[in-house]
Amino acid sequence: MKTYYYVLASQRFLLEEEPMEEVLRERTRHYHEQEKEIDFWVVKQPAFLETPQMAQVKAKCPQPAVAIISTNHQFITWLKLRLEYVITGEFQAPSESIAEPLASLTTVS
C-alpha cells in the first residue's frame, strides 16, 4: 500500500483560473531532464472522494472537483503554498475503500 497526497479544488479554479498546465508542463520537463519517473497525476472528479472517509472533504470542495495526486509529499506542499485556496490531504491505496487511487468518475468519450 502506498500513501498518496493530493491537492483538491474546483475544476474551474484549478484548470481555468490558475496556470496549472504551465506549472505541470514545467515539472514534467524537469523530471525528464533528471530522468525521474513522473509521480503526479491530474484527476478530474476523483473517485476517492466518494468513499465514506472522504465525505467531509468532498463537502468542502466545489464540484466538479479536480485533484492533483502525487506520491511526493513535498510537491503537494509546494502546490498548496503556491495555490493557497485548495484542500490538501492524503490517503492509502490500494485499500478496501480505495481500490484505484487515480480513478475518475468521468467517462472518456
mmCIF file with all atom_site columns, C-alpha atoms in Angstrom:
data_model
loop_
_atom_site.group_PDB
_atom_site.id
_atom_site.type_symbol
_atom_site.label_atom_id
_atom_site.label_alt_id
_atom_site.label_comp_id
_atom_site.label_asym_id
_atom_site.label_entity_id
_atom_site.label_seq_id
_atom_site.pdbx_PDB_ins_code
_atom_site.Cartn_x
_atom_site.Cartn_y
_atom_site.Cartn_z
_atom_site.occupancy
_atom_site.B_iso_or_equiv
_atom_site.pdbx_formal_charge
_atom_site.auth_seq_id
_atom_site.auth_comp_id
_atom_site.auth_asym_id
_atom_site.auth_atom_id
_atom_site.pdbx_PDB_model_num
ATOM 1   C CA . MET A 1 1   ? 0.000   0.000  0.000   1.00 0.00 ? 1   MET A CA 1
ATOM 2   C CA . LYS A 1 2   ? 1.259   3.483  -0.906  1.00 0.00 ? 2   LYS A CA 1
ATOM 3   C CA . THR A 1 3   ? 0.493   6.894  0.520   1.00 0.00 ? 3   THR A CA 1
ATOM 4   C CA . TYR A 1 4   ? -0.953  9.322  -1.989  1.00 0.00 ? 4   TYR A CA 1
ATOM 5   C CA . TYR A 1 5   ? -1.088  13.054 -1.300  1.00 0.00 ? 5   TYR A CA 1
ATOM 6   C CA . TYR A 1 6   ? -3.465  15.408 -3.054  1.00 0.00 ? 6   TYR A CA 1
ATOM 7   C CA . VAL A 1 7   ? -4.390  19.000 -3.752  1.00 0.00 ? 7   VAL A CA 1
ATOM 8   C CA . LEU A 1 8   ? -8.106  19.344 -4.375  1.00 0.00 ? 8   LEU A CA 1
ATOM 9   C CA . ALA A 1 9   ? -10.068 22.267 -5.796  1.00 0.00 ? 9   ALA A CA 1
ATOM 10  C CA . SER A 1 10  ? -12.890 23.042 -8.155  1.00 0.00 ? 10  SER A CA 1
ATOM 11  C CA . GLN A 1 11  ? -12.244 22.262 -11.784 1.00 0.00 ? 11  GLN A CA 1
ATOM 12  C CA . ARG A 1 12  ? -12.852 25.882 -12.687 1.00 0.00 ? 12  ARG A CA 1
ATOM 13  C CA . PHE A 1 13  ? -10.267 27.158 -10.207 1.00 0.00 ? 13  PHE A CA 1
ATOM 14  C CA . LEU A 1 14  ? -7.559  24.604 -10.832 1.00 0.00 ? 14  LEU A CA 1
ATOM 15  C CA . LEU A 1 15  ? -7.828  24.221 -14.602 1.00 0.00 ? 15  LEU A CA 1
ATOM 16  C CA . GLU A 1 16  ? -9.160  27.589 -15.769 1.00 0.00 ? 16  GLU A CA 1
ATOM 17  C CA . GLU A 1 17  ? -8.221  30.302 -13.268 1.00 0.00 ? 17  GLU A CA 1
ATOM 18  C CA . GLU A 1 18  ? -4.761  29.029 -12.326 1.00 0.00 ? 18  GLU A CA 1
ATOM 19  C CA . PRO A 1 19  ? -1.951  28.443 -14.863 1.00 0.00 ? 19  PRO A CA 1
ATOM 20  C CA . MET A 1 20  ? -1.664  24.776 -13.816 1.00 0.00 ? 20  MET A CA 1
ATOM 21  C CA . GLU A 1 21  ? -0.985  23.498 -17.318 1.00 0.00 ? 21  GLU A CA 1
ATOM 22  C CA . GLU A 1 22  ? 2.203   25.583 -17.447 1.00 0.00 ? 22  GLU A CA 1
ATOM 23  C CA . VAL A 1 23  ? 3.288   24.515 -13.945 1.00 0.00 ? 23  VAL A CA 1
ATOM 24  C CA . LEU A 1 24  ? 2.745   20.820 -14.688 1.00 0.00 ? 24  LEU A CA 1
ATOM 25  C CA . ARG A 1 25  ? 4.409   21.059 -18.096 1.00 0.00 ? 25  ARG A CA 1
ATOM 26  C CA . GLU A 1 26  ? 7.486   22.633 -16.463 1.00 0.00 ? 26  GLU A CA 1
ATOM 27  C CA . ARG A 1 27  ? 7.512   19.974 -13.744 1.00 0.00 ? 27  ARG A CA 1
ATOM 28  C CA . THR A 1 28  ? 7.267   17.222 -16.380 1.00 0.00 ? 28  THR A CA 1
ATOM 29  C CA . ARG A 1 29  ? 10.150  18.750 -18.352 1.00 0.00 ? 29  ARG A CA 1
ATOM 30  C CA . HIS A 1 30  ? 12.269  18.907 -15.184 1.00 0.00 ? 30  HIS A CA 1
ATOM 31  C CA . TYR A 1 31  ? 11.523  15.261 -14.377 1.00 0.00 ? 31  TYR A CA 1
ATOM 32  C CA . HIS A 1 32  ? 12.529  14.193 -17.893 1.00 0.00 ? 32  HIS A CA 1
ATOM 33  C CA . GLU A 1 33  ? 15.796  16.133 -17.637 1.00 0.00 ? 33  GLU A CA 1
ATOM 34  C CA . GLN A 1 34  ? 16.540  14.463 -14.293 1.00 0.00 ? 34  GLN A CA 1
ATOM 35  C CA . GLU A 1 35  ? 15.453  11.068 -15.690 1.00 0.00 ? 35  GLU A CA 1
ATOM 36  C CA . LYS A 1 36  ? 12.962  10.868 -12.856 1.00 0.00 ? 36  LYS A CA 1
ATOM 37  C CA . GLU A 1 37  ? 9.705   8.937  -13.118 1.00 0.00 ? 37  GLU A CA 1
ATOM 38  C CA . ILE A 1 38  ? 6.518   11.049 -13.128 1.00 0.00 ? 38  ILE A CA 1
ATOM 39  C CA . ASP A 1 39  ? 4.911   10.843 -9.674  1.00 0.00 ? 39  ASP A CA 1
ATOM 40  C CA . PHE A 1 40  ? 1.923   13.147 -10.107 1.00 0.00 ? 40  PHE A CA 1
ATOM 41  C CA . TRP A 1 41  ? -1.388  12.947 -11.955 1.00 0.00 ? 41  TRP A CA 1
ATOM 42  C CA . VAL A 1 42  ? -4.351  15.243 -12.644 1.00 0.00 ? 42  VAL A CA 1
ATOM 43  C CA . VAL A 1 43  ? -7.657  13.500 -11.984 1.00 0.00 ? 43  VAL A CA 1
ATOM 44  C CA . LYS A 1 44  ? -10.992 15.112 -12.822 1.00 0.00 ? 44  LYS A CA 1
ATOM 45  C CA . GLN A 1 45  ? -13.810 14.112 -10.469 1.00 0.00 ? 45  GLN A CA 1
ATOM 46  C CA . PRO A 1 46  ? -11.597 11.772 -8.428  1.00 0.00 ? 46  PRO A CA 1
ATOM 47  C CA . ALA A 1 47  ? -13.358 8.604  -7.301  1.00 0.00 ? 47  ALA A CA 1
ATOM 48  C CA . PHE A 1 48  ? -11.619 8.569  -3.905  1.00 0.00 ? 48  PHE A CA 1
ATOM 49  C CA . LEU A 1 49  ? -13.932 11.426 -2.865  1.00 0.00 ? 49  LEU A CA 1
ATOM 50  C CA . GLU A 1 50  ? -16.867 9.007  -2.976  1.00 0.00 ? 50  GLU A CA 1
ATOM 51  C CA . THR A 1 51  ? -15.581 6.942  -0.047  1.00 0.00 ? 51  THR A CA 1
ATOM 52  C CA . PRO A 1 52  ? -17.223 7.432  3.358   1.00 0.00 ? 52  PRO A CA 1
ATOM 53  C CA . GLN A 1 53  ? -13.992 8.693  4.976   1.00 0.00 ? 53  GLN A CA 1
ATOM 54  C CA . MET A 1 54  ? -13.776 11.481 2.376   1.00 0.00 ? 54  MET A CA 1
ATOM 55  C CA . ALA A 1 55  ? -17.358 12.767 2.781   1.00 0.00 ? 55  ALA A CA 1
ATOM 56  C CA . GLN A 1 56  ? -16.294 15.839 4.780   1.00 0.00 ? 56  GLN A CA 1
ATOM 57  C CA . VAL A 1 57  ? -13.526 16.677 2.305   1.00 0.00 ? 57  VAL A CA 1
ATOM 58  C CA . LYS A 1 58  ? -15.922 16.363 -0.641  1.00 0.00 ? 58  LYS A CA 1
ATOM 59  C CA . ALA A 1 59  ? -18.471 18.591 1.124   1.00 0.00 ? 59  ALA A CA 1
ATOM 60  C CA . LYS A 1 60  ? -15.859 21.371 1.419   1.00 0.00 ? 60  LYS A CA 1
ATOM 61  C CA . CYS A 1 61  ? -14.887 21.366 -2.254  1.00 0.00 ? 61  CYS A CA 1
ATOM 62  C CA . PRO A 1 62  ? -16.973 22.965 -5.005  1.00 0.00 ? 62  PRO A CA 1
ATOM 63  C CA . GLN A 1 63  ? -17.969 20.452 -7.665  1.00 0.00 ? 63  GLN A CA 1
ATOM 64  C CA . PRO A 1 64  ? -16.922 19.309 -10.176 1.00 0.00 ? 64  PRO A CA 1
ATOM 65  C CA . ALA A 1 65  ? -13.612 18.777 -8.409  1.00 0.00 ? 65  ALA A CA 1
ATOM 66  C CA . VAL A 1 66  ? -10.112 18.107 -9.700  1.00 0.00 ? 66  VAL A CA 1
ATOM 67  C CA . ALA A 1 67  ? -7.254  16.575 -7.761  1.00 0.00 ? 67  ALA A CA 1
ATOM 68  C CA . ILE A 1 68  ? -3.553  16.647 -8.395  1.00 0.00 ? 68  ILE A CA 1
ATOM 69  C CA . ILE A 1 69  ? -2.415  13.401 -6.808  1.00 0.00 ? 69  ILE A CA 1
ATOM 70  C CA . SER A 1 70  ? 1.197   12.546 -6.073  1.00 0.00 ? 70  SER A CA 1
ATOM 71  C CA . THR A 1 71  ? 3.353   10.166 -4.110  1.00 0.00 ? 71  THR A CA 1
ATOM 72  C CA . ASN A 1 72  ? 5.661   13.123 -3.445  1.00 0.00 ? 72  ASN A CA 1
ATOM 73  C CA . HIS A 1 73  ? 4.565   14.954 -0.289  1.00 0.00 ? 73  HIS A CA 1
ATOM 74  C CA . GLN A 1 74  ? 6.936   17.892 -0.926  1.00 0.00 ? 74  GLN A CA 1
ATOM 75  C CA . PHE A 1 75  ? 5.405   18.560 -4.337  1.00 0.00 ? 75  PHE A CA 1
ATOM 76  C CA . ILE A 1 76  ? 1.902   18.708 -2.864  1.00 0.00 ? 76  ILE A CA 1
ATOM 77  C CA . THR A 1 77  ? 3.126   21.011 -0.072  1.00 0.00 ? 77  THR A CA 1
ATOM 78  C CA . TRP A 1 78  ? 4.696   23.277 -2.696  1.00 0.00 ? 78  TRP A CA 1
ATOM 79  C CA . LEU A 1 79  ? 1.440   23.344 -4.687  1.00 0.00 ? 79  LEU A CA 1
ATOM 80  C CA . LYS A 1 80  ? -0.537  24.196 -1.532  1.00 0.00 ? 80  LYS A CA 1
ATOM 81  C CA . LEU A 1 81  ? 1.746   27.146 -0.834  1.00 0.00 ? 81  LEU A CA 1
ATOM 82  C CA . ARG A 1 82  ? 1.570   28.313 -4.446  1.00 0.00 ? 82  ARG A CA 1
ATOM 83  C CA . LEU A 1 83  ? -2.190  27.917 -4.893  1.00 0.00 ? 83  LEU A CA 1
ATOM 84  C CA . GLU A 1 84  ? -3.366  28.830 -1.377  1.00 0.00 ? 84  GLU A CA 1
ATOM 85  C CA . TYR A 1 85  ? -7.115  28.177 -1.780  1.00 0.00 ? 85  TYR A CA 1
ATOM 86  C CA . VAL A 1 86  ? -7.019  24.409 -2.108  1.00 0.00 ? 86  VAL A CA 1
ATOM 87  C CA . ILE A 1 87  ? -7.665  21.413 0.121   1.00 0.00 ? 87  ILE A CA 1
ATOM 88  C CA . THR A 1 88  ? -4.815  19.018 0.807   1.00 0.00 ? 88  THR A CA 1
ATOM 89  C CA . GLY A 1 89  ? -4.781  15.573 2.307   1.00 0.00 ? 89  GLY A CA 1
ATOM 90  C CA . GLU A 1 90  ? -3.599  12.044 1.930   1.00 0.00 ? 90  GLU A CA 1
ATOM 91  C CA . PHE A 1 91  ? -4.900  8.510  1.678   1.00 0.00 ? 91  PHE A CA 1
ATOM 92  C CA . GLN A 1 92  ? -3.571  4.966  1.475   1.00 0.00 ? 92  GLN A CA 1
ATOM 93  C CA . ALA A 1 93  ? -4.218  2.833  -1.596  1.00 0.00 ? 93  ALA A CA 1
ATOM 94  C CA . PRO A 1 94  ? -4.953  0.324  -2.773  1.00 0.00 ? 94  PRO A CA 1
ATOM 95  C CA . SER A 1 95  ? -7.241  -0.345 0.149   1.00 0.00 ? 95  SER A CA 1
ATOM 96  C CA . GLU A 1 96  ? -10.664 -1.800 0.781   1.00 0.00 ? 96  GLU A CA 1
ATOM 97  C CA . SER A 1 97  ? -12.350 1.561  0.211   1.00 0.00 ? 97  SER A CA 1
ATOM 98  C CA . ILE A 1 98  ? -9.965  2.976  -2.423  1.00 0.00 ? 98  ILE A CA 1
ATOM 99  C CA . ALA A 1 99  ? -9.027  0.227  -4.839  1.00 0.00 ? 99  ALA A CA 1
ATOM 100 C CA . GLU A 1 100 ? -7.664  2.525  -7.558  1.00 0.00 ? 100 GLU A CA 1
ATOM 101 C CA . PRO A 1 101 ? -6.052  5.782  -6.325  1.00 0.00 ? 101 PRO A CA 1
ATOM 102 C CA . LEU A 1 102 ? -6.178  7.502  -9.730  1.00 0.00 ? 102 LEU A CA 1
ATOM 103 C CA . ALA A 1 103 ? -9.730  6.506  -10.695 1.00 0.00 ? 103 ALA A CA 1
ATOM 104 C CA . SER A 1 104 ? -12.061 9.162  -12.061 1.00 0.00 ? 104 SER A CA 1
ATOM 105 C CA . LEU A 1 105 ? -15.853 9.348  -12.171 1.00 0.00 ? 105 LEU A CA 1
ATOM 106 C CA . THR A 1 106 ? -15.740 10.988 -15.592 1.00 0.00 ? 106 THR A CA 1
ATOM 107 C CA . THR A 1 107 ? -16.071 8.896  -18.697 1.00 0.00 ? 107 THR A CA 1
ATOM 108 C CA . VAL A 1 108 ? -13.968 9.477  -21.761 1.00 0.00 ? 108 VAL A CA 1
ATOM 109 C CA . SER A 1 109 ? -15.963 9.773  -24.959 1.00 0.00 ? 109 SER A CA 1
#
